[in-house]
Short mmCIF file of C-alpha atoms in Angstrom, two decimals:
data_model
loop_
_atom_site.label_atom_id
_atom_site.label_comp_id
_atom_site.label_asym_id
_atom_site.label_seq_id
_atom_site.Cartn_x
_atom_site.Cartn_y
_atom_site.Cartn_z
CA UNK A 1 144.85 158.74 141.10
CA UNK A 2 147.27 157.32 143.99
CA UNK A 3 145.45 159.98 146.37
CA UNK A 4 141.77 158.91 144.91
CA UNK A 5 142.62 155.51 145.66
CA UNK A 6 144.05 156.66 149.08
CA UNK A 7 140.53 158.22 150.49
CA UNK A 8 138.73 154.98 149.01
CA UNK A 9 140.75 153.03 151.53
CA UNK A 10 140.79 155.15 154.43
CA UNK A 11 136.92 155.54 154.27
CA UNK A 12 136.92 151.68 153.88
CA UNK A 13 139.26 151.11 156.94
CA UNK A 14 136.61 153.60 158.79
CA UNK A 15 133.86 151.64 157.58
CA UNK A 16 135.32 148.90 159.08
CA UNK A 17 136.26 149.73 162.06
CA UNK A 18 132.68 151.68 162.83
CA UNK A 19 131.06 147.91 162.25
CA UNK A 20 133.48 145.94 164.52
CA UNK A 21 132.50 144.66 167.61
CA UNK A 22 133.63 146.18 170.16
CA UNK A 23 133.73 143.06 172.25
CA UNK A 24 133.91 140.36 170.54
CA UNK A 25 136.10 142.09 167.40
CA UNK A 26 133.65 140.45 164.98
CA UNK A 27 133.16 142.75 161.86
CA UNK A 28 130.24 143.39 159.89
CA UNK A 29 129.42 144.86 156.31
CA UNK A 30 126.64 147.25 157.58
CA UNK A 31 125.49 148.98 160.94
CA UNK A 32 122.04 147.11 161.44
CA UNK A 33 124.15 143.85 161.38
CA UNK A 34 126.34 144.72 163.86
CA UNK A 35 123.34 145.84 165.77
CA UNK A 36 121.51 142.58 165.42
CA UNK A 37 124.86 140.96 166.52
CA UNK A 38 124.29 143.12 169.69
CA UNK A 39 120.88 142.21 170.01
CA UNK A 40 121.86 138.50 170.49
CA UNK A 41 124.69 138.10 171.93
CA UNK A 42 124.89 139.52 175.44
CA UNK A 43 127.91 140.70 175.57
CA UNK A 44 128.72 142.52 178.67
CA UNK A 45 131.42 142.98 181.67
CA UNK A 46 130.74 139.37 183.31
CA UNK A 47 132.50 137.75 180.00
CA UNK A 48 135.86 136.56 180.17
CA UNK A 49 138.12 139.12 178.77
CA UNK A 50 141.70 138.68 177.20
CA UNK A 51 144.51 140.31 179.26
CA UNK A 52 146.50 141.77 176.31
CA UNK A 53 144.03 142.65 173.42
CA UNK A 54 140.62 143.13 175.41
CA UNK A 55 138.57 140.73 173.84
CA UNK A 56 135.69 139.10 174.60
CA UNK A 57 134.90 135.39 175.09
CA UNK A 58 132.36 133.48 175.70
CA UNK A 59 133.91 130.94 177.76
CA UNK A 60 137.26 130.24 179.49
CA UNK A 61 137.08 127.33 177.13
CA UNK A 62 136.71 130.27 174.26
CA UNK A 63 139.53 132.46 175.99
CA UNK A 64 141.95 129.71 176.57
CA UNK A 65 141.79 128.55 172.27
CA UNK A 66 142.19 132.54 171.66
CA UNK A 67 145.22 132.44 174.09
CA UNK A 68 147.19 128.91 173.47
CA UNK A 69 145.32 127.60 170.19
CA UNK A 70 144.90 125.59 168.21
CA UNK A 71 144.93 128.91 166.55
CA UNK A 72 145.84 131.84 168.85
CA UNK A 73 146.06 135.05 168.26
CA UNK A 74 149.87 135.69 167.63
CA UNK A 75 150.37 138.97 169.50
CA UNK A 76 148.54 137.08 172.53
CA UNK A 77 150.16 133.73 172.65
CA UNK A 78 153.65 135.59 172.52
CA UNK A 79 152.41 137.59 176.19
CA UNK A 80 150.64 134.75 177.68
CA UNK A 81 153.21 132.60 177.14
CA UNK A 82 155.87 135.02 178.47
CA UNK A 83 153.63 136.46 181.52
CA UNK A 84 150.01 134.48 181.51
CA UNK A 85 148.78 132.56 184.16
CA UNK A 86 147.32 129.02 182.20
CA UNK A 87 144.70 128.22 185.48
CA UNK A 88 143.26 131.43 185.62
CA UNK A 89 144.16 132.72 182.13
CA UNK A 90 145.45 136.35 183.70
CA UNK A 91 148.34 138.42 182.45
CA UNK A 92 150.70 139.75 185.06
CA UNK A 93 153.64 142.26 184.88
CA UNK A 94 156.54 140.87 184.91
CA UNK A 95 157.99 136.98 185.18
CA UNK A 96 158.41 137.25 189.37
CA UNK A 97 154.70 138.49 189.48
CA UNK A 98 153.50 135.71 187.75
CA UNK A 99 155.52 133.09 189.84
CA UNK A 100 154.10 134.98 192.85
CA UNK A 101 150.84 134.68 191.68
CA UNK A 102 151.12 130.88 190.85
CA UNK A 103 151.83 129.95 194.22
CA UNK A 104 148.12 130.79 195.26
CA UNK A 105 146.49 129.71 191.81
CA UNK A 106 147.43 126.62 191.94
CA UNK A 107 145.54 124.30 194.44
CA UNK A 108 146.24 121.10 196.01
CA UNK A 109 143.99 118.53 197.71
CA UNK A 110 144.47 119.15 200.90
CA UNK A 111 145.30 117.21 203.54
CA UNK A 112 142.78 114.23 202.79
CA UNK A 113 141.63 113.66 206.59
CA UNK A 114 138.16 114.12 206.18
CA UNK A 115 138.03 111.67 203.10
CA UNK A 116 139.81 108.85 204.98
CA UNK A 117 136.89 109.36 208.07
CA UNK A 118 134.70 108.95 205.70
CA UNK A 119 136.18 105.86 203.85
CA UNK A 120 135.40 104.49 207.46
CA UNK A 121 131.66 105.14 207.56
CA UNK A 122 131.98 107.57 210.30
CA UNK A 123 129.09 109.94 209.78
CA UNK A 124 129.75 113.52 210.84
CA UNK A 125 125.53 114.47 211.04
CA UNK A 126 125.91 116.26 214.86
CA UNK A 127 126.46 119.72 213.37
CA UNK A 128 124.28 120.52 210.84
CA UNK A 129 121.66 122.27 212.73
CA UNK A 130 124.09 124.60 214.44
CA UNK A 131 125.97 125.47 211.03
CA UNK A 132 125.66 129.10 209.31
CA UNK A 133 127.45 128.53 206.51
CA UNK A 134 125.33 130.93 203.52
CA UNK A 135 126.72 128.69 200.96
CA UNK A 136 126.92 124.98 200.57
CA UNK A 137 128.38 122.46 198.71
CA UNK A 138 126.57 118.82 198.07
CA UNK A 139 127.77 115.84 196.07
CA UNK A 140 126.66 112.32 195.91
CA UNK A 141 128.26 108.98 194.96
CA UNK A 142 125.51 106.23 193.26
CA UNK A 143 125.42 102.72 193.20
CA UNK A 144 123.70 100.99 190.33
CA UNK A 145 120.10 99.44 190.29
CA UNK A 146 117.85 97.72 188.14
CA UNK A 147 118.42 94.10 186.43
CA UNK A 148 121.90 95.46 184.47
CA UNK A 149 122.91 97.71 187.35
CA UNK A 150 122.80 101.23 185.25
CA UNK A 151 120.24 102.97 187.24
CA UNK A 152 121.88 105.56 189.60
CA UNK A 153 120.76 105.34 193.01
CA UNK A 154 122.00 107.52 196.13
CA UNK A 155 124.01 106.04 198.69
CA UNK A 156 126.54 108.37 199.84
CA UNK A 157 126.09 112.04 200.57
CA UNK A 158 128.49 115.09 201.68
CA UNK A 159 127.78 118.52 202.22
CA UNK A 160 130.28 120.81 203.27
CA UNK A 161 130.78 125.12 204.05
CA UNK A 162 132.84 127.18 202.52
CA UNK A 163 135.70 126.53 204.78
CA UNK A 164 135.58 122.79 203.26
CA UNK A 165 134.23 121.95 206.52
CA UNK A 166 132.19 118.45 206.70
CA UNK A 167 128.32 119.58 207.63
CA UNK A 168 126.79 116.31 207.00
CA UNK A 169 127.94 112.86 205.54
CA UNK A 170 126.52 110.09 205.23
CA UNK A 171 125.61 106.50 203.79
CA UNK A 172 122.19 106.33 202.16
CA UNK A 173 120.22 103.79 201.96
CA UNK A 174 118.00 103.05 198.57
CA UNK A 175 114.65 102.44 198.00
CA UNK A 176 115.45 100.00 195.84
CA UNK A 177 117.29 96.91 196.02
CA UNK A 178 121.28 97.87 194.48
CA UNK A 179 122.63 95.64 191.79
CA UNK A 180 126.10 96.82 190.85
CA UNK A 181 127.86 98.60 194.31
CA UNK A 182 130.37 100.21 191.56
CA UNK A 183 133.00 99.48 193.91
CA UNK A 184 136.16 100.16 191.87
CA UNK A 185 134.99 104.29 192.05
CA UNK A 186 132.60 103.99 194.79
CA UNK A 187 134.58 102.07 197.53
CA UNK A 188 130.77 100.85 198.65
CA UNK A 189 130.36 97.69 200.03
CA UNK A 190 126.70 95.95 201.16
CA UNK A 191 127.19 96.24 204.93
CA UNK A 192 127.90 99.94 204.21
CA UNK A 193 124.27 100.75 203.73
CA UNK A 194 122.59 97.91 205.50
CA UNK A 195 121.93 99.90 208.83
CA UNK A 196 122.28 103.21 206.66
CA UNK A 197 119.83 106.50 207.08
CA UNK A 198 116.64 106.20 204.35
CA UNK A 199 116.92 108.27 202.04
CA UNK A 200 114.12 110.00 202.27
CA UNK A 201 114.87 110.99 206.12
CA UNK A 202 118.63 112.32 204.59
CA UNK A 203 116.62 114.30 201.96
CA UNK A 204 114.69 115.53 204.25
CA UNK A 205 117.29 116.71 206.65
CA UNK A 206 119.22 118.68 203.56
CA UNK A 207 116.19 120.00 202.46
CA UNK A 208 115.74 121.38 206.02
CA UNK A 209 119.00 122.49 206.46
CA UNK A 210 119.43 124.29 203.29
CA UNK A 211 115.85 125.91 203.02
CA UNK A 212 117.34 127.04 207.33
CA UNK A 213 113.69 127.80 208.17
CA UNK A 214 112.03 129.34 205.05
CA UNK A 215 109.51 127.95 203.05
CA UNK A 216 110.84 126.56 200.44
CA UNK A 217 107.67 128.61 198.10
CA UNK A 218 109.00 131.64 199.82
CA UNK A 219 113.14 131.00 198.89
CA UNK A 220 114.37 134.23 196.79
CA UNK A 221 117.98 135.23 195.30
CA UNK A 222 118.81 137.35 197.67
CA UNK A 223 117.92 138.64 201.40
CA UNK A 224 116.14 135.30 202.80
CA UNK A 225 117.87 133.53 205.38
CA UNK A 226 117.91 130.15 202.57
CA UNK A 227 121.22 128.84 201.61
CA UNK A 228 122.99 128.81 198.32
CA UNK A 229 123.40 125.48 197.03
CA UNK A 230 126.86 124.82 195.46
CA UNK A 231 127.62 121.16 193.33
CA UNK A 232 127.74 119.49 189.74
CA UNK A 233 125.25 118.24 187.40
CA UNK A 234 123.07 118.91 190.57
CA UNK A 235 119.76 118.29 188.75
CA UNK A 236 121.11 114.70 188.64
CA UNK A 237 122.10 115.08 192.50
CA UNK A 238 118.63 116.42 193.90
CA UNK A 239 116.48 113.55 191.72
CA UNK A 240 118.31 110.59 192.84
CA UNK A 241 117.72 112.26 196.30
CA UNK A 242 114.03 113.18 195.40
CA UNK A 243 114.26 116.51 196.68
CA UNK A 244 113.89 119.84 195.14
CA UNK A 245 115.29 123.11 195.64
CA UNK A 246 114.86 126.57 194.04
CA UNK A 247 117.05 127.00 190.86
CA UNK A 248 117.81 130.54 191.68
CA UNK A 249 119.61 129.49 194.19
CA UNK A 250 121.91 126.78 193.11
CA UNK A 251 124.65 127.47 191.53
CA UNK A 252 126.48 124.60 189.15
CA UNK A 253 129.47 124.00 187.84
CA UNK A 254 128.48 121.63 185.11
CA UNK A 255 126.16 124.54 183.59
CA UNK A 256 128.02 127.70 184.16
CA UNK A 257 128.38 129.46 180.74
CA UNK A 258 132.09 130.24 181.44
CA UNK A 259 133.31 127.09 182.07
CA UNK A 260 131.51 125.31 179.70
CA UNK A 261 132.90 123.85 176.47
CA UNK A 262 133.17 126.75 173.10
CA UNK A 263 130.01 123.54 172.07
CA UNK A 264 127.93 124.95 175.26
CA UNK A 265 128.03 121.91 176.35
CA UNK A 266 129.07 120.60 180.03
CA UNK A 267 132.61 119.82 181.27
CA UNK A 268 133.73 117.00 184.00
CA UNK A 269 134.61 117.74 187.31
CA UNK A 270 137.50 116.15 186.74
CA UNK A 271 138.26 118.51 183.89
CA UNK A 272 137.33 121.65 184.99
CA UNK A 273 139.49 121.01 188.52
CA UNK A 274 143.00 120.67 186.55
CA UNK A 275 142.05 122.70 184.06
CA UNK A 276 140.21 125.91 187.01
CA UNK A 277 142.26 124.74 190.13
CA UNK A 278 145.54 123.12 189.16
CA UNK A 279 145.20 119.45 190.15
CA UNK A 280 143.87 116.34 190.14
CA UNK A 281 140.37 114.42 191.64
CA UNK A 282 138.62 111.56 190.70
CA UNK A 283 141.46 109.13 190.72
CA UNK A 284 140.43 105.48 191.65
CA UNK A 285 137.48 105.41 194.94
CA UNK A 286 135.96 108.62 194.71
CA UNK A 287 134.78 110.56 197.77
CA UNK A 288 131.85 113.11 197.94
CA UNK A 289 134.00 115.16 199.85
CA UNK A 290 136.83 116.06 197.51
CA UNK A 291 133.87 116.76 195.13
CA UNK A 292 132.08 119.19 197.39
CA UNK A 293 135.61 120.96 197.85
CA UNK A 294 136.12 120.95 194.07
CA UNK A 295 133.20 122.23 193.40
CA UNK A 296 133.14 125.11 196.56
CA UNK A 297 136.63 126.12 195.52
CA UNK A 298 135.20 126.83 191.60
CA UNK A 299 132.43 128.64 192.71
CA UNK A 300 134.46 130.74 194.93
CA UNK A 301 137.14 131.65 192.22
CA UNK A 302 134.43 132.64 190.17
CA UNK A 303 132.75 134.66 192.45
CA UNK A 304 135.91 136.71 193.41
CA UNK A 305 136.06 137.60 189.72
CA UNK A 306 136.52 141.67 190.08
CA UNK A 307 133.96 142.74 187.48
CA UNK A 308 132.43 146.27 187.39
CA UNK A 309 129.61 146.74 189.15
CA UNK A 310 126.20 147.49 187.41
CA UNK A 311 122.86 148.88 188.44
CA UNK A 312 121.07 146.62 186.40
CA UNK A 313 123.40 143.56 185.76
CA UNK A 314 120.50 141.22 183.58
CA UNK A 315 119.29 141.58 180.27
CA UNK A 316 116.69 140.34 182.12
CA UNK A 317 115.99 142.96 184.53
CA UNK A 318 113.27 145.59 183.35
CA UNK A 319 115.25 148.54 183.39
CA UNK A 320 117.61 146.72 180.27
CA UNK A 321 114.12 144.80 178.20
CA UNK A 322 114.37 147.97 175.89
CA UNK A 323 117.77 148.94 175.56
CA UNK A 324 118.04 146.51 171.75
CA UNK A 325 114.18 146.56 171.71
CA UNK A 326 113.23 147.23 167.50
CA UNK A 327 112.33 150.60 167.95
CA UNK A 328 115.23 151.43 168.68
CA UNK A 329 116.51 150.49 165.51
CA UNK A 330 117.41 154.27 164.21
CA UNK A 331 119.08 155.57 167.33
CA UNK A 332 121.12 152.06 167.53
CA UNK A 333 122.50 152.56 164.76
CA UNK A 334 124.04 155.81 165.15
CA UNK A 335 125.20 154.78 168.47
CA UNK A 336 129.38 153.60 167.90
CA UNK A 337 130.34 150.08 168.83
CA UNK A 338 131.54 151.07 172.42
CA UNK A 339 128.27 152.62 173.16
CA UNK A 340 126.06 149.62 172.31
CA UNK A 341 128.35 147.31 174.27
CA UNK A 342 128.32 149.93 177.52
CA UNK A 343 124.55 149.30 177.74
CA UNK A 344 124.21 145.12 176.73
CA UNK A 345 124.13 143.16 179.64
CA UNK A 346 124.60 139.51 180.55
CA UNK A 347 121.76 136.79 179.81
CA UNK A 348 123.76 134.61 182.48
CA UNK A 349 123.66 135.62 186.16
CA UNK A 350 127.43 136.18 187.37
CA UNK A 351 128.46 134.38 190.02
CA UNK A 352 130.42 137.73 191.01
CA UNK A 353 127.07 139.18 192.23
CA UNK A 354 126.49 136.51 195.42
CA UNK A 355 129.75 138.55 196.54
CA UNK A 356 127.79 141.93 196.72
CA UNK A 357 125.13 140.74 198.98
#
């Protein structure tokens, strides 16, 4: 009897363990379910991955709750608080490695020149054309308009390189008249923008710069001579400048699925800087600047991410459209957990990839 009851529960722990996920560690009661997990949820090497235990997440948001709670996994809280890095969530060797490694994880400010040149209007617009910076990062500060002073209109600008050098900066001037100068956050005062540039001449200029002699129909992901665009909530950014620019080549903090919130929804600047760099922004009269370094220093952590390179990265790209097509239904599910995860790709293009040109 005791052995009887002994196979029943090793085929059962088999059972099991052939319908787990093999990234996300989700378990199912039958094969096709685990396949129609598979099917929808793009799991693939661009995910956040825990240090000790391997697992998937969606999110650093996802990865940090598995690590430090409000429910952790035991085993992994134990490690991560002994030898985990809480900025960029990684696991190190020993104690000494991780204080090594801390010392370069965690960001400061910087020295805050630029920010006090432009707290005095100067406008650094001289270099722009002669600039060859592939990426760039833009953020605005808005003043309020309208008869109760809520509607956000442009009237500061900074774009920087990735050396967090000042390209362009610049008071703008409205089109309409500004009712609320938000002063308290914006540091904005009227004779600030009374001899300022239009804003449809700075738009223009941007646009120019950024598009660096391609038409802007023509702009691709990769191989034009176009420039990536770099900010937060820049949707928000490029309307209250009226100006467009191709989505496939902007890249934004505010809807990047790892650092969103486990609700998909967006997190602050603010946030994702003490929480992604190690300090704070934001604090009283905000400056464009420290945003466009915020943001440039985000997108270049995540782009140094050392993921594994693919072929075919994108569920997207034809060569994956059939690899969970129906069809395939059969030959899925005698494929083992490991298999179906070695050919699911990412519905999300990895920031990782602007690094391989």
């Amino acid at each position: 009897m005791e052995s009887s009851d002994s196979l029943r529960y090793s085929k059962l722990v088999t059972f099991v363990i052939r319908n787990k996920c093999a990234a996300c560690y989700r378990q199912f009661n039958r094969m096709e379910h685990l396949v129609e997990h598979m099917r929808t949820s793009y799991h693939s090497v661009h995910e956040p991955a825990c240090g000790v235990c391997g697992k998937h997440s969606r999110s650093f948001e996802s990865m940090r709750e598995h690590l430090i709670g409000p429910l952790p996994k035991a085993e992994c809280e134990r490690i991560f608080k002994d030898r985990g890095c809480d900025i960029c969530l990684g696991i190190f060797g020993s104690r000494n490695a991780l204080r090594n490694h801390r010392e370069s994880c965690q960001l400061s400010r910087g020295n805050g020149l630029f920010p006090r040149m432009a707290n005095l209007g100067i406008s650094n617009d001289m270099r722009i054309e002669n600039n060859r910076s592939k990426v760039v990062a833009l953020a605005c500060k808005m003043v309020g308009g309208g008869s109760d002073g809520s509607l956000d209109l442009c009237a500061r600008v900074c774009l920087t390189d990735e050396c967090e050098n000042i390209i362009f900066q610049a008071y703008v001037k409205p089109l309409l008249p500004v009712t609320n100068y938000r002063y308290e956050t914006t540091g904005i005062r009227p004779e600030f923008l009374r001899d300022a540039m239009p804003v449809r001449q700075v738009s223009r200029k941007i646009q120019d710069f950024l598009c660096n002699g391609e038409p802007i129909w023509k702009i691709r992901s990769k191989g034009g001579r176009a420039r990536i665009l770099v900010g937060h909530g820049l949707d928000h950014d490029l309307k209250c400048l009226d100006m467009e620019y191709p989505a496939i080549i902007i890249r934004d903090t505010a809807e990047y699925p790892p650092l969103m919130k486990t609700s998909k929804l967006s997190n602050s600047l603010k946030y994702l800087t003490k929480a992604y760099l190690g300090y704070d922004i934001q604090n009283g009269i905000q400056d464009p600047y420290e945003d466009c370094v915020a943001t440039m220093r985000l997108y270049m952590r995540m782009r140094s991410q050392n993921h594994e390179v693919e072929d075919y990265p994108l569920a997207t790209d034809p060569q994956n459209r059939n690899n969970f097509a129906q069809w395939r239904q059969g030959e899925l599910e005698r494929m083992s957990p490991e298999e179906m995860l070695e050919i699911s790709r990412s519905d999300y293009y990895c920031w990782c990839l602007d690094s391989r040109g």
